[in-house]
Coordinates of C-alpha atoms and ligand atoms in Angstrom, one line a residue:
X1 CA -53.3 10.1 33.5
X2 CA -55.0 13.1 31.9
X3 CA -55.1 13.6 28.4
X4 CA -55.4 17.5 26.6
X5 CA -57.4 17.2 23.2
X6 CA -55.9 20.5 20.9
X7 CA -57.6 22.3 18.1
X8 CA -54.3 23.0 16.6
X9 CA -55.4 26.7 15.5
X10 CA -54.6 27.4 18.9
X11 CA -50.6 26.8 18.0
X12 CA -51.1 29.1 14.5
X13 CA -53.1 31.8 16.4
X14 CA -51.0 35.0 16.6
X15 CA -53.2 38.1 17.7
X16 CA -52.9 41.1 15.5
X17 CA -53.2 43.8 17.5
X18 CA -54.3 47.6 16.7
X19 CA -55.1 45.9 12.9
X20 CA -57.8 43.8 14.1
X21 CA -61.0 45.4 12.6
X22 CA -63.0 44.0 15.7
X23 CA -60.6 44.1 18.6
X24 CA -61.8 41.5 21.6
X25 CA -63.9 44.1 23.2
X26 CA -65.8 44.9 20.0
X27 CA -69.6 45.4 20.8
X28 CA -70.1 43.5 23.9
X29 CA -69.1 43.8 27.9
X30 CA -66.0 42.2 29.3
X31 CA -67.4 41.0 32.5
X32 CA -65.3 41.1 35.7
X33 CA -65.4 38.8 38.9
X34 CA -66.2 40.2 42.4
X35 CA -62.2 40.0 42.9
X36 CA -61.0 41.6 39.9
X37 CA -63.5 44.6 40.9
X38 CA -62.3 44.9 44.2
X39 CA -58.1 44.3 42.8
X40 CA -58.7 47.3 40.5
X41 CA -60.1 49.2 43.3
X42 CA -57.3 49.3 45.3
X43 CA -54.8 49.3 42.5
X44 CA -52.2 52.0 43.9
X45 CA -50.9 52.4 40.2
X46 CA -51.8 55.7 38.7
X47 CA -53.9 54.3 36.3
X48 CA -56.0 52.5 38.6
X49 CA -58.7 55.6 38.8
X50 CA -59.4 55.5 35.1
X51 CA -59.7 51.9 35.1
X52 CA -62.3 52.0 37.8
X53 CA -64.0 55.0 36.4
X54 CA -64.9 52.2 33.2
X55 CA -66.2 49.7 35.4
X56 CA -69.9 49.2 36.1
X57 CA -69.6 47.8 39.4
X58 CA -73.6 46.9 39.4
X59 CA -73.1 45.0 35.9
X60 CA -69.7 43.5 37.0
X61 CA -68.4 44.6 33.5
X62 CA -66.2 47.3 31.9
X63 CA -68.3 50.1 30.4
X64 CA -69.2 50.3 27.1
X65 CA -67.7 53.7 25.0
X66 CA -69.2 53.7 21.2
X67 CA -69.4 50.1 21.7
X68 CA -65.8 49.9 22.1
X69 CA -64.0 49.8 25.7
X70 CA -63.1 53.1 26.8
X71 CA -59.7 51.7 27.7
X72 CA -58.8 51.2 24.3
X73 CA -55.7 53.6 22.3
X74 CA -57.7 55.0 19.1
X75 CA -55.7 52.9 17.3
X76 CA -57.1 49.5 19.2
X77 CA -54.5 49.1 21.8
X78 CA -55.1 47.9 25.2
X79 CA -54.5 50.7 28.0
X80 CA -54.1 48.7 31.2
X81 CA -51.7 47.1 28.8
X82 CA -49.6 50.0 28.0
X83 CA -49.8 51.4 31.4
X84 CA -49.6 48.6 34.0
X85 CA -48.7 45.5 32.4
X86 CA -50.1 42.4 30.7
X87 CA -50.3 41.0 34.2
X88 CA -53.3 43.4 34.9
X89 CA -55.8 42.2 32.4
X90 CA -58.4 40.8 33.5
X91 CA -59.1 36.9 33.1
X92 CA -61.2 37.5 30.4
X93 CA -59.0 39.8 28.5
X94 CA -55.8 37.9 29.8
X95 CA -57.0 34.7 27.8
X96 CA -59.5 35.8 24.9
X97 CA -60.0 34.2 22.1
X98 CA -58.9 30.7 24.3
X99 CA -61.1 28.6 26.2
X100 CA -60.8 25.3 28.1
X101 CA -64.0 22.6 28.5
X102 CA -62.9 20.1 31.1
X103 CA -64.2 16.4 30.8
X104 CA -63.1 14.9 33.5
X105 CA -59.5 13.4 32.8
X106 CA -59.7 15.3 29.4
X107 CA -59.1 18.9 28.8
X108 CA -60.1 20.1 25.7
X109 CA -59.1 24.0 24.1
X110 CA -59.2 25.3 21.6
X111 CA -59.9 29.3 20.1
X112 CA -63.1 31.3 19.7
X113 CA -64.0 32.3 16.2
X114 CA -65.3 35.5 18.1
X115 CA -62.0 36.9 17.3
X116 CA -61.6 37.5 13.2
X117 CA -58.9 36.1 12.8
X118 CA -59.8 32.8 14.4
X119 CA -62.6 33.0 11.9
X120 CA -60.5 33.6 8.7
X121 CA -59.6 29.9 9.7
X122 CA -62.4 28.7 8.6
X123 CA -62.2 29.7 5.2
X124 CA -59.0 28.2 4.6
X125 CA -59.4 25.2 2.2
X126 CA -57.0 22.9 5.2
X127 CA -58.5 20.3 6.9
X128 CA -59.2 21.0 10.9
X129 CA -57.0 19.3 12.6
X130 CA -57.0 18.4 16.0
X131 CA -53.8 16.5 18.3
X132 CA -54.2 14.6 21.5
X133 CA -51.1 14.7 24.1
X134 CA -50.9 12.6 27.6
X135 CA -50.7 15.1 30.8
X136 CA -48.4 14.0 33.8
X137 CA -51.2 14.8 36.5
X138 CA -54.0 12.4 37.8
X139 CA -57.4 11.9 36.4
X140 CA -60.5 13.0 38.2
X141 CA -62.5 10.1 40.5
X142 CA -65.8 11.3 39.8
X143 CA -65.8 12.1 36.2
X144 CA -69.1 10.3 34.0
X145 CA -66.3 8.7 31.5
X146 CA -68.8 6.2 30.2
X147 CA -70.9 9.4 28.9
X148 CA -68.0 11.5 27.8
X149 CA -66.8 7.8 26.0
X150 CA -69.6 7.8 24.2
X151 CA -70.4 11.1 23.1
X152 CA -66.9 12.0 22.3
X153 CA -67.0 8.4 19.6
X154 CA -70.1 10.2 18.0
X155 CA -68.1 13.3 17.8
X156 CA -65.2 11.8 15.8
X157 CA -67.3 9.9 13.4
X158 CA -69.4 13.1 12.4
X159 CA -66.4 15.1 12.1
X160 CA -65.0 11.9 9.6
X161 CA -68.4 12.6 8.4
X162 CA -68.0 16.3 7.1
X163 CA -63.8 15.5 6.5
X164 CA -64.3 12.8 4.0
X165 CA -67.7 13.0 1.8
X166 CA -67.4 16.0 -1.1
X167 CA -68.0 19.2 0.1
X168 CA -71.0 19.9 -2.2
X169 CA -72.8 17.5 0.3
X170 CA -73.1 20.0 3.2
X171 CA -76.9 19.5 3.1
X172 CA -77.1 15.8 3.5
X173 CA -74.1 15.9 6.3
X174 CA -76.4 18.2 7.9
X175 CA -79.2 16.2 7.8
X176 CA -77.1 13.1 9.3
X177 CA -76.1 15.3 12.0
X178 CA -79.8 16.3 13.1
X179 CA -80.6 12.8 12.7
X180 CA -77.8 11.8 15.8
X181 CA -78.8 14.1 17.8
X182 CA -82.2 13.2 17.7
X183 CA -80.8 9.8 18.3
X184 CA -79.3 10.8 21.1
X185 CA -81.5 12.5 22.7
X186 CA -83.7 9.6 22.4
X187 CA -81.5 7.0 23.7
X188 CA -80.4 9.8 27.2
X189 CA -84.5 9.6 27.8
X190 CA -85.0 6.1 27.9
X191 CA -81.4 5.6 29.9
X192 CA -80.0 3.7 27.2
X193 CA -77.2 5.8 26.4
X194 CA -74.0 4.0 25.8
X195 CA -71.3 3.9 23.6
X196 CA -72.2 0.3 22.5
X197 CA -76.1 2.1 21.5
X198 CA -74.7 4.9 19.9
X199 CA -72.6 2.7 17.6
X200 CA -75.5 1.1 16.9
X201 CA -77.4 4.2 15.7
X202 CA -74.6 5.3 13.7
X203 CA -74.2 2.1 11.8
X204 CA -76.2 2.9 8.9
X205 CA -74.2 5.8 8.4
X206 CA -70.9 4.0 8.4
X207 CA -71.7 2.6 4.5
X208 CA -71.1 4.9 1.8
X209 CA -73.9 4.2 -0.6
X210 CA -76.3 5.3 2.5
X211 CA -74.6 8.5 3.0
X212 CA -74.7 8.9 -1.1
X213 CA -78.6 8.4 -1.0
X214 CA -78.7 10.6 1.7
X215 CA -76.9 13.2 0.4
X216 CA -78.0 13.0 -3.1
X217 CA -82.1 13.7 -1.6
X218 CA -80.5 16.5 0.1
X219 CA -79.4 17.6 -2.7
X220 CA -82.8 17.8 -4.2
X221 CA -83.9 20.0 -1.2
X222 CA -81.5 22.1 -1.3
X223 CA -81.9 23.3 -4.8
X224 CA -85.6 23.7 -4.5
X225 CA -84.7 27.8 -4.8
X226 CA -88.0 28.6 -4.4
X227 CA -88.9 26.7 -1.2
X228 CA -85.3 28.2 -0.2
X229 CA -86.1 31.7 -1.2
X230 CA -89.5 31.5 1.2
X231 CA -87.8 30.2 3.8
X232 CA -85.3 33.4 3.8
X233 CA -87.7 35.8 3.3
X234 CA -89.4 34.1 6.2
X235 CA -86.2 34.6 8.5
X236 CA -86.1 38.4 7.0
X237 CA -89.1 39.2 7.8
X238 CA -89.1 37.8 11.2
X239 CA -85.6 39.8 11.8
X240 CA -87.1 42.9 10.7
X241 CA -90.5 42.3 12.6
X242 CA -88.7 41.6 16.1
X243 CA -86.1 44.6 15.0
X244 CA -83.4 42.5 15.2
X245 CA -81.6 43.7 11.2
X246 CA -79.8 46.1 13.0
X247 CA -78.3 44.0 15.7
X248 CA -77.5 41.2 12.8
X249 CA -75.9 43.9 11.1
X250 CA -74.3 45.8 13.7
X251 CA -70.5 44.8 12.8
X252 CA -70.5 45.0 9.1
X253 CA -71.7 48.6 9.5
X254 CA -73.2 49.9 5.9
X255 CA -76.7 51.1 5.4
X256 CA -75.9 50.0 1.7
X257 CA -75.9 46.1 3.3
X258 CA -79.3 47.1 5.3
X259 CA -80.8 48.5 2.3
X260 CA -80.0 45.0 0.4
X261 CA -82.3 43.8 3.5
X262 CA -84.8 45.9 2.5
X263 CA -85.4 45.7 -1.0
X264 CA -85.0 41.7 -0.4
X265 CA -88.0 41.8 2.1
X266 CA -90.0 43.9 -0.5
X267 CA -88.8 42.0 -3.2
X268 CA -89.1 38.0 -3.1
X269 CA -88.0 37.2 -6.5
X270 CA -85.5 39.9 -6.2
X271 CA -84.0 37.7 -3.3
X272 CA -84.2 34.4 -5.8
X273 CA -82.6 35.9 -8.1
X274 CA -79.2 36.9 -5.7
X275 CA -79.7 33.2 -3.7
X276 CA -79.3 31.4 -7.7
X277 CA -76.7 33.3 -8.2
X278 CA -74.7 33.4 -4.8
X279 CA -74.9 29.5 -4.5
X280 CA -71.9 28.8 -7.3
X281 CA -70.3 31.8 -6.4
X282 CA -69.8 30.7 -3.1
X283 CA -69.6 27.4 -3.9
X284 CA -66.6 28.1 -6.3
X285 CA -64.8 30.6 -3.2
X286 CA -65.6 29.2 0.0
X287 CA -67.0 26.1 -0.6
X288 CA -64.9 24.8 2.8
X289 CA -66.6 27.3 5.1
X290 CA -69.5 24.8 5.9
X291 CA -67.3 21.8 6.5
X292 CA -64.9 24.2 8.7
X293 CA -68.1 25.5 10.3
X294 CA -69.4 22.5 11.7
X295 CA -66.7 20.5 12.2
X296 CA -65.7 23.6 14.5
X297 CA -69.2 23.8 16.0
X298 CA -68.8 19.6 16.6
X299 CA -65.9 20.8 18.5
X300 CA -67.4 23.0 20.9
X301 CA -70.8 22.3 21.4
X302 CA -71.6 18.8 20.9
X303 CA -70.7 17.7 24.3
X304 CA -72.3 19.3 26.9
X305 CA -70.6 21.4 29.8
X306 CA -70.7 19.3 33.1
X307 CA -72.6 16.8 31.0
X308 CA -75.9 18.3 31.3
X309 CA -77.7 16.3 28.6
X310 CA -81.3 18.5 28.9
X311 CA -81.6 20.5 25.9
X312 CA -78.7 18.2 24.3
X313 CA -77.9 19.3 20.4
X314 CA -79.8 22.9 20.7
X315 CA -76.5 24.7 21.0
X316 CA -75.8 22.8 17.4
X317 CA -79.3 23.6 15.9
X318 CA -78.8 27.5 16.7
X319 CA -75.6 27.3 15.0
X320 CA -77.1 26.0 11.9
X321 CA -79.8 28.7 11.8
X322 CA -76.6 31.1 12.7
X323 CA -74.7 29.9 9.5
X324 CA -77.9 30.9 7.9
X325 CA -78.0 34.3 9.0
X326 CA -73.8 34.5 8.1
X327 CA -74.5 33.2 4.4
X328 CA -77.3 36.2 4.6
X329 CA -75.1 39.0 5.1
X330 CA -72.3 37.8 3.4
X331 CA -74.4 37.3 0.1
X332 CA -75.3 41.1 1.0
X333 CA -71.8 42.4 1.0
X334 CA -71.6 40.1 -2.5
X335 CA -74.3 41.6 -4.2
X336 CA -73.3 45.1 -3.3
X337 CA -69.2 44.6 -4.4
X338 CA -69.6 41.3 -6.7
X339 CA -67.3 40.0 -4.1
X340 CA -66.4 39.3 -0.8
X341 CA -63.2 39.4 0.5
X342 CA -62.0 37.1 3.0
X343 CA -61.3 39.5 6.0
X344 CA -65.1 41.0 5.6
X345 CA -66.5 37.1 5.8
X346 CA -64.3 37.2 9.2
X347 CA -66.1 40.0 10.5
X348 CA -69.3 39.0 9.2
X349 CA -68.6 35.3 10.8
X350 CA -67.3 37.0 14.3
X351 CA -69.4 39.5 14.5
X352 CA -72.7 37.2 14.8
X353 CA -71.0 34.9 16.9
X354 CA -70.6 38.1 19.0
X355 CA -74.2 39.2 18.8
X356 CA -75.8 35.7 19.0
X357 CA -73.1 34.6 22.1
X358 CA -74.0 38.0 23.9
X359 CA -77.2 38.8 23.5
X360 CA -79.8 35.5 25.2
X361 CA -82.3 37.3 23.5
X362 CA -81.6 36.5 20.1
X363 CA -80.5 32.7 21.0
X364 CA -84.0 32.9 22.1
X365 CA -85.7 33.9 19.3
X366 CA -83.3 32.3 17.1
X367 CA -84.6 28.9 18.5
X368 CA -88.3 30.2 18.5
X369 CA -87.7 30.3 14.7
X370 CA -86.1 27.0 14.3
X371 CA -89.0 25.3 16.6
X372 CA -91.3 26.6 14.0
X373 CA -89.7 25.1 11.3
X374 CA -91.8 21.7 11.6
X375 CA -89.1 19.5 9.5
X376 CA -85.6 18.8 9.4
X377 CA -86.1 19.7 5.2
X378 CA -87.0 23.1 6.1
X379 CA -84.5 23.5 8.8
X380 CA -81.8 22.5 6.1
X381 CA -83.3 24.9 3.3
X382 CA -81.4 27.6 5.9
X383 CA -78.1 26.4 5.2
X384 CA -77.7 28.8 1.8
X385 CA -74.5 27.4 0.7
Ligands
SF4_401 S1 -60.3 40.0 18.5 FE1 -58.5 38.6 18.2 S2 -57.1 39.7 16.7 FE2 -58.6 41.2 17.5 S3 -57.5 42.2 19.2 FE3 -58.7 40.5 20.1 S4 -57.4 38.7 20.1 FE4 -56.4 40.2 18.8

């Protein structure tokens, strides 16, 4: 019997259309198979010539047109939509924001807070919740269930983890998190890997007054705001360095929000000064973001695809230096307005899930940065929140 694991977002998702201030195609390539290529070339519908005219046939992608597709109404509609029929999309248009990860006899889907308003999600104060339903259809022979078993018990106990505990204890939760996966990775290199080890490793976390001490010295690391302030200034100036501030800042579009950049990389104590006072404002706003964050991220990316265990839990440390680099430019739309308002932390949140999920590049550095950082402490000093 197969079983289909639901984030339930999917049910709530409804997309919005020509109001989306991103639309799906939004500053990066929808890429086409060899198929869908061919299909649209020998489309006999009078709209098939424009539609090939915006394909790159050496990239395998639609054109870019001011980083928009070109097939796109001015006011955000979808062309082959309008003129052929939802049944011409291609499959990556047909089925964006949702995805599927297939373990085996368990399918797992859920929706990409690439789209806006998948990320508005996670700055509603709910809980995530996720439902599990049996599917009438056979389960796979050759599946690795024992490792799936195992990982996917690790899984539920972190995202207990960041559901239960106070939300002021983002740090600490982090800092458990690391710790598994280090775990993890430790017992996949000696072959000991096994759901019976891994409860095991995550005993010591199963007690509250551990997780209290934890979180409490965490605590104490994370208001170090000087240490904190160095450590952003170091990201900032790395950005700017590698000339990735404009990429970073590509969706939120203001030269005001790239000037706050600026004056912070000239100005350290400038930057201390907005990081003290951002912290309770956020705290006070959108303290649920981090939870939401991660227990999203847990979601996705803390079982591998195909179970490929090298490189397990780097997917999961790039998002935490990602939620770094969100917190950054949404305490720069803060400090120009006083505020931010929840559809511009959407686009902020998208938006470098866009440029981070698109561009290798940056993943690259983005780890490069991290594997500097020579301690967990510092790593967590990143999470500005
Ligand atoms: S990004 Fe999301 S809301 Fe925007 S057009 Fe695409 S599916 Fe709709």
């Amino acid at each position: 019997m197969k079983q289909i694991l639901i984030l339930e977002w999917e049910n709530q998702f409804q997309c919005v259309g020509g109001k989306c201030p991103l639309t799906c195609c939004g500053g990066w390539k929808i890429e086409l198979s060899d198929e869908e290529v061919k299909c649209y070339q020998n489309l006999s519908h009078p709209f098939g010539k424009e539609i090939v005219n915006a394909i790159d046939e050496e990239k395998k992608c639609i054109k870019q047109s001011g980083n928009k597709c070109p097939l796109l109404t001015k006011d955000g509609w979808c062309r082959i939509v309008q003129e052929c029929g939802e049944d011409y999309l291609s499959y990556t248009c047909a089925v964006f924001p949702r995805k599927t990860h297939i373990y085996g006899d368990t399918i797992e889907t859920y929706v990409e807070i690439v789209c806006p308003v998948v990320a508005s999600y996670l700055l509603k104060p709910s809980k995530i919740v996720f439902t599990i339903n049996e599917l009438d259809d056979t389960a796979e022979q050759d599946a690795d269930y024992q490792l799936y078993d195992a990982l996917s018990f690790a899984r539920t106990f972190l995202i207990a983890l960041f559901q239960t505990y106070d939300r002021l204890y983002n740090t600490g939760k982090c800092y458990i998190l690391l710790n598994i996966i280090n775990a993890v990775k430790q017992l996949y290199q000696t072959g000991d890997l096994n759901k019976e080890n891994l409860i095991s490793q995550l005993l010591p976390y199963d007690r509250e007054e551990n997780c209290m001490e934890i979180f409490h010295a965490c605590e104490q690391i994370a208001s170090n705001l000087e240490l904190k302030s160095k450590r952003f200034h170091m990201v900032i100036t790395k950005l700017a360095e590698n000339k990735m501030l404009e990429m970073l800042l590509f969706f939120v579009k203001s030269e005001e929000l790239y000037e706050n950049f600026n004056h912070w990389l000239k100005d350290f104590r400038q930057l201390q000064t907005d990081i003290q006072a951002f912290i309770p404002y956020f705290r006070k706003n959108y303290a649920c973001l981090v939870e939401n964050y991660f227990v999203y991220v847990l979601f996705l990316d803390w079982i591998p695809q195909k179970h490929k265990m090298e490189g397990f839990g780097e997917n999961i440390k790039i998002k935490i230096v990602e939620f770094g680099l969100i917190q950054l430019c949404a305490m720069s739309v803060w400090k120009q307005h006083g505020k931010i308002q929840e559809e511009e932390y959407s686009v902020i949140i998208s938006g470098i899930e866009r440029v981070v999920a698109h561009d290798p590049e940056m993943a690259g550095k983005l780890i490069n940065l991290l594997e500097e950082e020579d301690s967990i402490a510092k790593v967590l000093l990143l999470l500005l929140c």
